[in-house]
Coordinates of C-alpha atoms in Angstrom, one line a residue:
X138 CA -4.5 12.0 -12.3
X139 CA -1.4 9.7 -12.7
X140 CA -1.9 6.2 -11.7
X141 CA 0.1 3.2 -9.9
X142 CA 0.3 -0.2 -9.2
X143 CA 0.2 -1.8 -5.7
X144 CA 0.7 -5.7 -5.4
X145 CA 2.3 -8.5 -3.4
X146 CA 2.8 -12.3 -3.9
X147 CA -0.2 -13.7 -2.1
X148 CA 0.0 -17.7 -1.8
X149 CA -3.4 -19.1 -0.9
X150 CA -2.1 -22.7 -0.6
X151 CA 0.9 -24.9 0.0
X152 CA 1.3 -26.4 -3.5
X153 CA 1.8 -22.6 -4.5
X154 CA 5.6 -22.1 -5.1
X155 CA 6.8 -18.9 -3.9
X156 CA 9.2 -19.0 -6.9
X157 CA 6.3 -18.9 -9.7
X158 CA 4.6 -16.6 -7.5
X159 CA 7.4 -14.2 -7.5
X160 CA 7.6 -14.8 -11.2
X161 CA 3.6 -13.9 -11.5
X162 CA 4.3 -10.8 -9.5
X163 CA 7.5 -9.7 -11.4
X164 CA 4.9 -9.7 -14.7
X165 CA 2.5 -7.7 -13.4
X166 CA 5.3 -5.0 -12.7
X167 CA 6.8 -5.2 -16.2
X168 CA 3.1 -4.8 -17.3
X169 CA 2.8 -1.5 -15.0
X170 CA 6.1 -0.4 -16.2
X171 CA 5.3 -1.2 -20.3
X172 CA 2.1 0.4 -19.6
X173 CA 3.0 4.0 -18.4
X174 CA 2.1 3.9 -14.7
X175 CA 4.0 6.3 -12.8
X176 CA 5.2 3.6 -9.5
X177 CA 4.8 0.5 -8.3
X178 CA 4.1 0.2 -4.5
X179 CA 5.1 -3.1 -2.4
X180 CA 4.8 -3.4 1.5
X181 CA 6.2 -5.4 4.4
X182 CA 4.4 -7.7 6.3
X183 CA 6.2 -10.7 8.4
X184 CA 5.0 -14.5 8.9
X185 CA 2.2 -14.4 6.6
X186 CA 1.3 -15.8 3.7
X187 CA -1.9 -13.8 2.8
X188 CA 1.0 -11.2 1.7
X189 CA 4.6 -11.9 1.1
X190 CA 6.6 -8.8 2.0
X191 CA 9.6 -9.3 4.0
X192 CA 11.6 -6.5 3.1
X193 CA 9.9 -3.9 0.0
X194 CA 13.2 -2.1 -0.5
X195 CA 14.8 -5.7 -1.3
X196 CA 11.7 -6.0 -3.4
X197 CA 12.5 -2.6 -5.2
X198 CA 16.1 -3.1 -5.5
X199 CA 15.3 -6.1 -7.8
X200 CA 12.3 -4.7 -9.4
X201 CA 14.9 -1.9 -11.1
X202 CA 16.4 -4.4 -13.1
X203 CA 13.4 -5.8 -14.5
X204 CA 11.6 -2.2 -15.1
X205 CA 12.9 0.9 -17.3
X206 CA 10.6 4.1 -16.2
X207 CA 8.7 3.6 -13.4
X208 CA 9.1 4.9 -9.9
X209 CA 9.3 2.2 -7.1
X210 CA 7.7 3.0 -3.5
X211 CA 7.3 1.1 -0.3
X212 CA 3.7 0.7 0.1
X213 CA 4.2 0.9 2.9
X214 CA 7.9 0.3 5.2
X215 CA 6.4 -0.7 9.2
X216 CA 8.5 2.3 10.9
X217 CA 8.5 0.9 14.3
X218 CA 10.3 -2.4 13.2
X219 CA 12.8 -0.4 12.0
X220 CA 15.7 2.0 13.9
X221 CA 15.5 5.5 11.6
X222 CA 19.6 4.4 11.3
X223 CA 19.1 1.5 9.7
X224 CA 15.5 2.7 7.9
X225 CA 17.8 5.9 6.6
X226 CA 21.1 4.2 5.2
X227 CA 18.7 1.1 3.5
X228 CA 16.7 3.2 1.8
X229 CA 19.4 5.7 0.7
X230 CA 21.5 2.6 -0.5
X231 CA 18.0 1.4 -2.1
X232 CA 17.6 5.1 -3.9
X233 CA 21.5 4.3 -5.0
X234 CA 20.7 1.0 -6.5
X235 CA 17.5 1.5 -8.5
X236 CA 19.1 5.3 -9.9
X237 CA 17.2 7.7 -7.9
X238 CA 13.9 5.8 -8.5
X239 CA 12.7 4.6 -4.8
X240 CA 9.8 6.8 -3.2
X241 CA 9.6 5.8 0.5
X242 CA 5.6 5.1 2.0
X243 CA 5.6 4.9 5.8
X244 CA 3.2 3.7 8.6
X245 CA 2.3 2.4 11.7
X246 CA 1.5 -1.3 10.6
X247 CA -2.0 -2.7 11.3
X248 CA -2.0 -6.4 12.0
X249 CA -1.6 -7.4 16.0
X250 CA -0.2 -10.5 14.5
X251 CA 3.1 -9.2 13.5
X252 CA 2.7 -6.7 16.7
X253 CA 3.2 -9.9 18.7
X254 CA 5.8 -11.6 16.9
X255 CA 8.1 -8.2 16.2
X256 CA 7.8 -6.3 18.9
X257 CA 5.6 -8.0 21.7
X258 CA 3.7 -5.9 23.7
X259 CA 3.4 -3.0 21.6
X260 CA -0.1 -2.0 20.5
X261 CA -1.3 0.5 17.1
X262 CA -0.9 3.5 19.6
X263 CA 2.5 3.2 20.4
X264 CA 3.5 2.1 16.7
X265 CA 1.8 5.6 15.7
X266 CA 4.0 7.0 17.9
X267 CA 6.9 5.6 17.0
X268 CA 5.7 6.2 13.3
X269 CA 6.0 9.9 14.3
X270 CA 9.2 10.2 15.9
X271 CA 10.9 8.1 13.0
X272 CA 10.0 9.8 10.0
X273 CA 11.2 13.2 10.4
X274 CA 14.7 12.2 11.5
X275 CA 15.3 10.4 8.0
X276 CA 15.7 13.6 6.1
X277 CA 17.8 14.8 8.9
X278 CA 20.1 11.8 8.7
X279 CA 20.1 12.1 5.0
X280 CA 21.7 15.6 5.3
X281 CA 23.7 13.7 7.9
X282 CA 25.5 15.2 11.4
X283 CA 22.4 14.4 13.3
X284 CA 22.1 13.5 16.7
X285 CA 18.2 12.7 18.0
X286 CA 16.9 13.1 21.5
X287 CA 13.6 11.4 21.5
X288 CA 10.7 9.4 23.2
X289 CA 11.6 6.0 21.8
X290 CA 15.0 6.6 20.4
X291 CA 18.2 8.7 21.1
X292 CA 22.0 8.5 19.4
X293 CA 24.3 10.6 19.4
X294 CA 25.5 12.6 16.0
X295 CA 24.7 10.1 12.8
X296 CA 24.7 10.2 9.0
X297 CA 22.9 8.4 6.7
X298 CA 25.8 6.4 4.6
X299 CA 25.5 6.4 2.1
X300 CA 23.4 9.1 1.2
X301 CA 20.4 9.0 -1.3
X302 CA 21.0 9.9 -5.3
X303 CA 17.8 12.1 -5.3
X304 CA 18.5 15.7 -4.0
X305 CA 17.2 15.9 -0.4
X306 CA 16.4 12.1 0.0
X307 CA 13.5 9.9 -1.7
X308 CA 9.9 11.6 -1.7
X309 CA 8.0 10.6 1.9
X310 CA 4.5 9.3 1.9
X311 CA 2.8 8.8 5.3
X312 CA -0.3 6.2 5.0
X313 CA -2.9 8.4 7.1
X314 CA -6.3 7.9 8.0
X315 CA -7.4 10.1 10.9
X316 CA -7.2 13.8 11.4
X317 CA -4.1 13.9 13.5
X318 CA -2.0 11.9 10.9
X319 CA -3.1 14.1 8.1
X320 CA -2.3 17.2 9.9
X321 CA 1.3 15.1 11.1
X322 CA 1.6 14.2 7.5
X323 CA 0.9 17.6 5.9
X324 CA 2.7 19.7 8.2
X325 CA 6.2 18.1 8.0
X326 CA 5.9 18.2 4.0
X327 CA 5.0 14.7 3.3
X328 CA 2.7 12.9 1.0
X329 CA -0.4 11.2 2.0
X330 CA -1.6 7.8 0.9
X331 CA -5.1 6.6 1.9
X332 CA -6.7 3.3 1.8
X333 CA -10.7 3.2 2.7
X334 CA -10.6 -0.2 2.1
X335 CA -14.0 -1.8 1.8
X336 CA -15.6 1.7 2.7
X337 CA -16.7 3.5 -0.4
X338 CA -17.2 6.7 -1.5
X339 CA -18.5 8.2 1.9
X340 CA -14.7 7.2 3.4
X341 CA -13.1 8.3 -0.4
X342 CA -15.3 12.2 0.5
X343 CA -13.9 12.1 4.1
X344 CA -10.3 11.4 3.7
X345 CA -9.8 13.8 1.5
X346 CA -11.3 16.4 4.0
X347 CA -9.0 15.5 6.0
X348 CA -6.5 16.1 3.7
X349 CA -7.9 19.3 2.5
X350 CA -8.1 20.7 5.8
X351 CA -4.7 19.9 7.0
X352 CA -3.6 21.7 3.8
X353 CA -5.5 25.0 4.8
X354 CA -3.3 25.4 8.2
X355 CA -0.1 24.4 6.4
X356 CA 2.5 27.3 5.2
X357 CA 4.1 25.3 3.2
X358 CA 3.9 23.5 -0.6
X359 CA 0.5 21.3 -1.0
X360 CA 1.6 18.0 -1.1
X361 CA 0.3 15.4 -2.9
X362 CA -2.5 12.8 -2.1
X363 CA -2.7 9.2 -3.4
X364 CA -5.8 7.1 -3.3
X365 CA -5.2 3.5 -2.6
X366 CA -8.0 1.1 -3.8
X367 CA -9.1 -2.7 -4.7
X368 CA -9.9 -2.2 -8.7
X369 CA -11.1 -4.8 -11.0
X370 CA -11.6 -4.0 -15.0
X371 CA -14.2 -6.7 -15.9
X372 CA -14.5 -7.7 -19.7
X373 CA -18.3 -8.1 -19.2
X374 CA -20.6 -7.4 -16.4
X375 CA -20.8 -11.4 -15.3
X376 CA -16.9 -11.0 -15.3
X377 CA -17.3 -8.3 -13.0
X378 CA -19.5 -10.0 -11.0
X379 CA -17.1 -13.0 -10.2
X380 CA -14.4 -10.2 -9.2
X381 CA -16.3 -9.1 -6.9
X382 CA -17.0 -12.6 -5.1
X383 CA -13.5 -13.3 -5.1
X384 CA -12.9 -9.9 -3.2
X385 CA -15.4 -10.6 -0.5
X386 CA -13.3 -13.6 -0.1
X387 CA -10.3 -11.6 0.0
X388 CA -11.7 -9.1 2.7
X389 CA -13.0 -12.2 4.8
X390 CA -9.4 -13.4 5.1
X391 CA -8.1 -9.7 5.8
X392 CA -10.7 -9.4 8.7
X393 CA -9.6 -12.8 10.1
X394 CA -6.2 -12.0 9.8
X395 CA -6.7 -8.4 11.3
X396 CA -8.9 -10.2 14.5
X397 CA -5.9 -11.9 15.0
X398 CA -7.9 -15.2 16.4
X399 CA -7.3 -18.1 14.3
X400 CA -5.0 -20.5 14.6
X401 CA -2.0 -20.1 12.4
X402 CA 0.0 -22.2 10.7
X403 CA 3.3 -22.1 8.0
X404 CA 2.2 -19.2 7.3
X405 CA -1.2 -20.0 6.5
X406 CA -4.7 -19.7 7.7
X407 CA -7.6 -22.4 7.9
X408 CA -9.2 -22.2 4.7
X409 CA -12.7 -20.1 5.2
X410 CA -15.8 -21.6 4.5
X411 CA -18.6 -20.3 1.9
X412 CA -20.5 -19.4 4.9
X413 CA -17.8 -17.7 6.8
X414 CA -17.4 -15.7 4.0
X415 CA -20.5 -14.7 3.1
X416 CA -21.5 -13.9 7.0
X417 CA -20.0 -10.1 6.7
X418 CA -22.9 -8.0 5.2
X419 CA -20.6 -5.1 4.4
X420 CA -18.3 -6.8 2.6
X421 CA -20.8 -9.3 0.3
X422 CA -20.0 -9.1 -3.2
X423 CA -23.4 -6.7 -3.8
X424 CA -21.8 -4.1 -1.6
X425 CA -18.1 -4.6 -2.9
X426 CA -19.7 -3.8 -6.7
X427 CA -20.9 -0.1 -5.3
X428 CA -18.3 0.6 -3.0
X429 CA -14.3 -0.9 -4.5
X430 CA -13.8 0.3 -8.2
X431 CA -14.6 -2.8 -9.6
X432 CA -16.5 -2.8 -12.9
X433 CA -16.4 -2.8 -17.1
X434 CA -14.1 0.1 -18.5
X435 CA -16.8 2.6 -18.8
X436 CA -17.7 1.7 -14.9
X437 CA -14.6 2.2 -13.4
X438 CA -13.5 5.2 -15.4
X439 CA -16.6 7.2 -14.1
X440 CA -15.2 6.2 -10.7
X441 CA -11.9 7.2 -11.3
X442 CA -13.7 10.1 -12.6
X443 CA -15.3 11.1 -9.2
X444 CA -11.5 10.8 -7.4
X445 CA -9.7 13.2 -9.8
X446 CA -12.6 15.8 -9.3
X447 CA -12.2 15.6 -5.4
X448 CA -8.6 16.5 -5.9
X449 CA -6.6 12.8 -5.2
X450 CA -3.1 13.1 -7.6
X451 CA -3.0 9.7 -7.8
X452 CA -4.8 6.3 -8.1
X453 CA -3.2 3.0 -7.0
X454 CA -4.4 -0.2 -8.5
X455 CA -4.5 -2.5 -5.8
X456 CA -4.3 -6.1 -7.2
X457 CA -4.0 -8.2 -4.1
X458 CA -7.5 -10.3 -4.3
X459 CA -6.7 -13.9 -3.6
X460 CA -7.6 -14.1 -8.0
X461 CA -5.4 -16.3 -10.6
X462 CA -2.4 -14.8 -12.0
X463 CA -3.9 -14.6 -15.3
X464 CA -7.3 -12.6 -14.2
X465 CA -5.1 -10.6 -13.1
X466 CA -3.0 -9.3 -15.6
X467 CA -6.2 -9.4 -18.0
X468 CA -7.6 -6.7 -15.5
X469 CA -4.7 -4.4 -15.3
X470 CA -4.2 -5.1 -18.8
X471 CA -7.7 -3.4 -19.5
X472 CA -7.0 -0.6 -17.0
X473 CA -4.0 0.0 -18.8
X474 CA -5.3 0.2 -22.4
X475 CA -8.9 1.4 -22.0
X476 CA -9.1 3.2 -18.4
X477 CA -5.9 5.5 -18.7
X478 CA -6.5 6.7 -22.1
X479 CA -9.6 8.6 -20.4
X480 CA -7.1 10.3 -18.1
X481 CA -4.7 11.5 -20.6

């Protein structure tokens, strides 16, 4: 089992500047880095505040000259908003600029809200799509002399320039979920990430089914699997449970952002009442406890535990949870020192 960070600057309010949060974020990184995880994964998300992610390989770029060892993925790049030209050359320059470090996570994108504001009119179906037709021409165009014929796109014969450090282009990871995008995944020699979000263990058992059965009707190498998940290292058990209120607040702004029907503005939503928050039974702060891998040292290593015996390569550390900067650091900083030892 190796193990990686995933984080964002997340500004809750206006009287958060984006400079201390970018500072705050930076720390955590150097922490991942000083600590022996193997990557750190950023996204891109556009017009929200809930997570800051204009561009992750501009992210990355900058990241490389404030980390020594660890390897720096896009967690994950939106393919549709980008034209596999301009998605091939950036990264490639990106792999160039941080020495051969950059790992490249792609998907569909999930919010309607950036849907509308990108590229009107075009719903997760057609992103998927488009997901699918992008990603296998960026190893082509890395190789370069390419010309593509496709559904959404079509240019005559192209090169990536310039072209990635890393022999045959930056490693691929494709965020999958259903069947079809394992088997898409799998089958053109990809990586998987998963995210089961507020799920649990039952989603944890399934995706990797998924997985494992697109691997049993694939020729090729077995690629490898991360497992992205909210994680919390409490110093005490009423530590943990305040992590795990401040999650269900965290999931009750993700499923207003995701419903796409409050009113918007700078950036920022309507702050969320106690009882708004707490009206979502699945994601109360009881539930979160059994089913995010939240919990003292002990707790979350028997979790981790679990994953590695499924068969997941990797674990992501997923930060993001609306929590101070200084909880934290004091969480990875436990996860670091008394969760990855067990691993080891």
């Amino acid at each position: 089992m190796e193990f990686s960070l995933f984080a964002h600057m997340e500004r809750l309010n206006p009287q958060q500047p984006h400079a201390v949060l970018y500072e705050e974020f930076l720390d955590l990184c150097k922490l991942a880095d000083d600590g022996g995880m193997r990557a750190i994964w950023t996204g891109e998300h556009h017009g929200m505040e809930f997570t800051i992610a204009p561009n992750p390989l501009m992210s990355l770029v900058d990241l490389a000259h404030h980390t020594k060892n660890v390897r720096l993925g896009t967690g994950t790049v939106i393919a549709p908003f980008w034209h596999p030209i301009k998605l091939a050359g950036e990264a490639a320059a990106a792999d160039l600029m941080t020495g051969g470090r950059l790992e490249l996570g792609i998907a569909r994108g999930a919010y309607v809200y950036e849907y509308e504001r990108v590229m009107p009119g075009m719903d997760a179906w057609e992103a998927g799509l488009r997901m699918r037709e992008t990603a296998p021409t960026l190893r082509k165009l890395w190789q370069g002399d390419y010309a593509h014929e496709g559904q959404f796109y079509s240019f005559p014969c192209s090169t990536s320039s310039p072209k990635p450090v890393q022999q045959d282009g930056p490693p691929i990871w494709i965020a999958a979920r259903d069947p079809n995008s394992h088997q898409f995944g799998v089958h053109n020699g990809f990586n998987i990430q998963v995210t089961p979000l507020w799920q649990g263990i039952e989603e944890i058992t399934t995706l990797m089914e998924r997985f494992d059965a697109a691997c049993e009707t694939h020729d090729g190498t077995r690629p490898k699997i991360m497992l992205l998940h909210h994680t919390y290292v409490g110093r005490d058990e009423e530590d943990v449970g305040h992590a795990a209120q401040d999650l269900a607040r965290y999931y009750a702004y993700f499923g207003a952002w995701f419903q796409n029907k409050r009113p918007i503005s700078q950036g920022l939503m309507p702050e969320l009442t106690d009882e708004e928050v707490a009206a979502n039974p699945i994601t109360n702060a009881k539930s979160l406890l059994n089913d995010l891998t939240i919990g003292t040292s002990q707790q979350v290593i028997d979790k981790i535990k679990i994953y590695e015996d499924m068969g997941y390569d990797e674990f992501a550390f997923w930060v993001d949870s609306g929590m101070s900067a200084e909880k934290k650091h004091a969480s990875l900083s436990r996860f670091i020192d008394e969760v990855m030892p067990a691993f080891h």
